XYZ file of C-alpha atoms in Angstrom:
221
model
C -2.766 8.520 -8.108
C -2.380 5.062 -6.496
C 0.291 2.487 -7.157
C 0.592 1.621 -10.845
C 0.806 -2.154 -11.309
C 3.168 -3.114 -14.146
C 3.828 -6.446 -15.883
C 7.211 -6.593 -17.686
C 7.388 -8.822 -20.781
C 10.717 -9.668 -22.451
C 12.282 -12.940 -23.610
C 15.713 -11.938 -22.264
C 15.861 -12.582 -18.508
C 18.547 -9.995 -17.764
C 16.496 -7.296 -19.498
C 13.330 -8.265 -17.608
C 15.171 -7.986 -14.316
C 16.921 -4.743 -15.287
C 13.642 -3.085 -16.271
C 12.031 -4.331 -13.047
C 14.824 -2.840 -10.907
C 14.699 0.384 -12.927
C 10.952 0.838 -12.407
C 10.940 0.013 -8.715
C 12.951 3.169 -8.074
C 9.607 4.964 -8.403
C 7.435 4.923 -5.289
C 4.350 5.027 -7.549
C 5.114 1.875 -9.558
C 4.887 -1.748 -8.480
C 6.194 -4.471 -10.818
C 3.678 -7.226 -10.086
C 5.278 -9.818 -12.370
C 7.297 -10.666 -15.474
C 6.713 -12.847 -18.549
C 8.890 -14.163 -21.370
C 6.406 -13.968 -24.287
C 2.971 -12.737 -25.310
C 1.111 -15.898 -24.342
C 2.605 -15.944 -20.844
C 1.804 -12.239 -20.472
C -1.826 -12.852 -21.449
C -2.151 -15.715 -18.964
C -0.627 -13.662 -16.152
C -3.029 -10.779 -16.793
C -5.943 -12.843 -15.458
C -4.067 -13.471 -12.227
C -2.258 -10.170 -11.703
C -4.615 -7.647 -13.399
C -1.848 -5.114 -14.116
C -2.601 -1.515 -15.069
C 0.235 -1.446 -17.621
C 1.947 -4.191 -19.622
C 5.423 -3.306 -20.947
C 5.591 -5.569 -23.995
C 8.707 -6.482 -25.969
C 8.005 -6.787 -29.692
C 9.977 -9.721 -31.080
C 9.804 -12.822 -28.897
C 9.708 -16.564 -29.672
C 6.331 -18.282 -29.723
C 3.742 -15.547 -29.259
C 5.305 -12.171 -30.101
C 4.411 -8.724 -28.774
C 1.853 -7.919 -31.484
C -0.133 -11.118 -30.976
C 0.257 -10.840 -27.213
C -1.134 -7.299 -27.314
C -4.123 -8.447 -29.381
C -4.876 -11.246 -26.907
C -4.727 -8.890 -23.935
C -6.719 -6.035 -25.514
C -9.394 -8.455 -26.717
C -10.134 -9.783 -23.215
C -8.857 -6.949 -21.002
C -9.386 -3.675 -22.933
C -8.872 -1.678 -19.731
C -5.246 -2.853 -19.440
C -2.784 -0.495 -21.150
C -0.154 -2.204 -23.301
C 3.001 -0.268 -24.152
C 5.471 -1.665 -26.658
C 9.066 -1.396 -25.390
C 11.453 -2.443 -28.141
C 14.674 -1.732 -30.020
C 12.876 -1.798 -33.383
C 11.471 1.291 -35.096
C 10.788 -0.024 -38.597
C 7.562 1.267 -40.129
C 6.010 -2.209 -40.435
C 6.655 -2.932 -36.745
C 5.078 0.372 -35.717
C 1.999 -0.197 -37.881
C 1.598 -3.774 -36.606
C 1.798 -2.562 -33.005
C -0.731 0.229 -33.585
C -3.002 -2.233 -35.378
C -2.861 -4.631 -32.434
C -4.269 -1.943 -30.125
C -1.068 -0.942 -28.306
C -1.368 2.168 -26.121
C 2.172 3.379 -26.785
C 5.422 2.618 -28.577
C 8.729 3.434 -26.918
C 12.317 2.404 -27.618
C 14.686 0.714 -25.199
C 17.250 3.513 -25.400
C 14.849 5.635 -23.317
C 16.215 7.073 -20.056
C 14.882 5.505 -16.816
C 13.097 8.696 -15.710
C 11.532 9.040 -19.176
C 10.278 5.441 -19.038
C 8.709 6.058 -15.638
C 7.093 9.257 -16.961
C 5.781 7.369 -20.020
C 4.182 4.732 -17.780
C 2.518 7.414 -15.657
C 1.189 9.129 -18.788
C -0.163 5.844 -20.185
C -1.871 5.194 -16.862
C -3.597 8.582 -17.195
C -4.787 7.650 -20.681
C -2.235 9.430 -22.867
C -0.846 7.664 -25.940
C 2.952 7.782 -25.634
C 5.194 7.491 -28.673
C 8.994 7.781 -28.798
C 10.134 10.811 -30.824
C 11.880 8.679 -33.475
C 8.737 6.593 -33.869
C 6.540 9.710 -34.082
C 8.838 11.102 -36.805
C 8.419 7.853 -38.762
C 4.619 8.012 -38.469
C 4.650 11.677 -39.503
C 6.725 10.912 -42.597
C 4.273 8.177 -43.566
C 1.324 10.546 -43.078
C 2.898 13.087 -45.423
C 3.156 10.402 -48.120
C -0.513 9.384 -47.684
C -3.198 9.988 -50.270
C -4.397 13.598 -50.576
C -7.855 12.621 -49.265
C -6.392 11.873 -45.847
C -4.728 15.246 -45.577
C -7.847 17.100 -44.420
C -7.878 14.901 -41.347
C -4.271 15.737 -40.514
C -5.405 19.278 -39.703
C -7.313 17.942 -36.686
C -4.940 18.383 -33.774
C -5.232 18.349 -30.015
C -4.072 21.157 -27.709
C -0.515 19.833 -27.858
C -0.418 19.951 -31.661
C -0.682 16.175 -32.105
C -3.087 14.608 -34.665
C -6.326 13.435 -33.058
C -6.787 10.623 -35.565
C -4.371 8.081 -36.982
C -4.541 6.868 -40.593
C -6.073 3.637 -39.245
C -8.713 5.634 -37.309
C -9.700 7.388 -40.545
C -10.047 4.101 -42.434
C -12.242 2.635 -39.678
C -14.457 5.762 -39.683
C -14.893 5.576 -43.468
C -15.971 1.940 -43.380
C -18.287 2.513 -40.417
C -19.999 5.558 -41.936
C -20.413 3.667 -45.216
C -22.537 1.116 -43.398
C -20.010 -1.650 -42.834
C -20.507 -3.843 -39.754
C -17.747 -4.495 -37.206
C -17.388 -7.965 -38.734
C -17.056 -6.503 -42.266
C -14.431 -3.982 -41.148
C -12.535 -6.742 -39.345
C -12.324 -8.792 -42.565
C -11.395 -5.802 -44.746
C -8.654 -4.504 -42.437
C -7.430 -7.888 -41.125
C -7.913 -6.739 -37.517
C -9.884 -8.570 -34.832
C -13.513 -7.563 -34.351
C -12.817 -6.882 -30.671
C -10.049 -4.441 -31.574
C -12.343 -2.648 -34.048
C -14.938 -2.149 -31.270
C -12.255 -0.967 -28.871
C -10.791 1.426 -31.448
C -14.175 2.956 -32.279
C -14.792 3.587 -28.574
C -11.414 5.333 -28.408
C -12.228 7.432 -31.485
C -15.542 8.572 -29.975
C -13.762 9.542 -26.745
C -11.007 11.398 -28.599
C -13.538 13.379 -30.632
C -15.908 13.847 -27.672
C -18.767 12.180 -29.573
C -21.385 9.767 -28.234
C -22.598 7.597 -31.140
C -22.278 6.574 -34.796
C -24.691 9.272 -35.944
C -22.531 12.034 -34.464
C -19.472 10.334 -35.944
C -21.147 10.314 -39.388
C -21.879 14.050 -39.179
C -18.319 14.697 -38.013
C -16.947 12.673 -40.964
C -19.036 14.607 -43.505
C -18.144 17.984 -41.980
C -14.421 17.196 -41.989
C -14.478 15.539 -45.442
C -13.306 12.172 -44.152
C -15.639 10.258 -46.524
């Protein structure tokens, strides 16, 4: 694994610098730049082409959710990890909806943060335990029809599909276009395309036809 290029985004200068110093302890991570909001982060991505963006959530001007959407729309290959103090359900859902590749809290230990970055670089979705517990509680309160999907787990016992993934699959299999799904779910068309690609990879499928058969077999419709 080569050097992992990281862009640190936070509106508080002392936190940006602290995170930068913390990460540079690792010989495998290079902090290529910092930004104070989502817009600045997006603009710096074209110049720096980071592998990972560590994105604060609540910032003046363009916040972390909007910043993530901007980056994922134009640079889907760049991983964006939310690094925040907030773990409210609405914040988590907004971050997931924006296309974030992880959600971790700022009380994380330095070695755990470095490990999370390495995992994100390898393609793993990293979620802080408290955040995962919140998502799990929400899943248990979901409609009964979504429960069959919750039995689909990976080798580590984690759900393969999120509630949002399931909703996208339903709309897609029912003949909705990317544009239709975007309007229904209030998510950008680019993010819908990106999310469907991720779903196909997660399920080891190649096209919409296979996804349709998978949905019928697993009673997602």
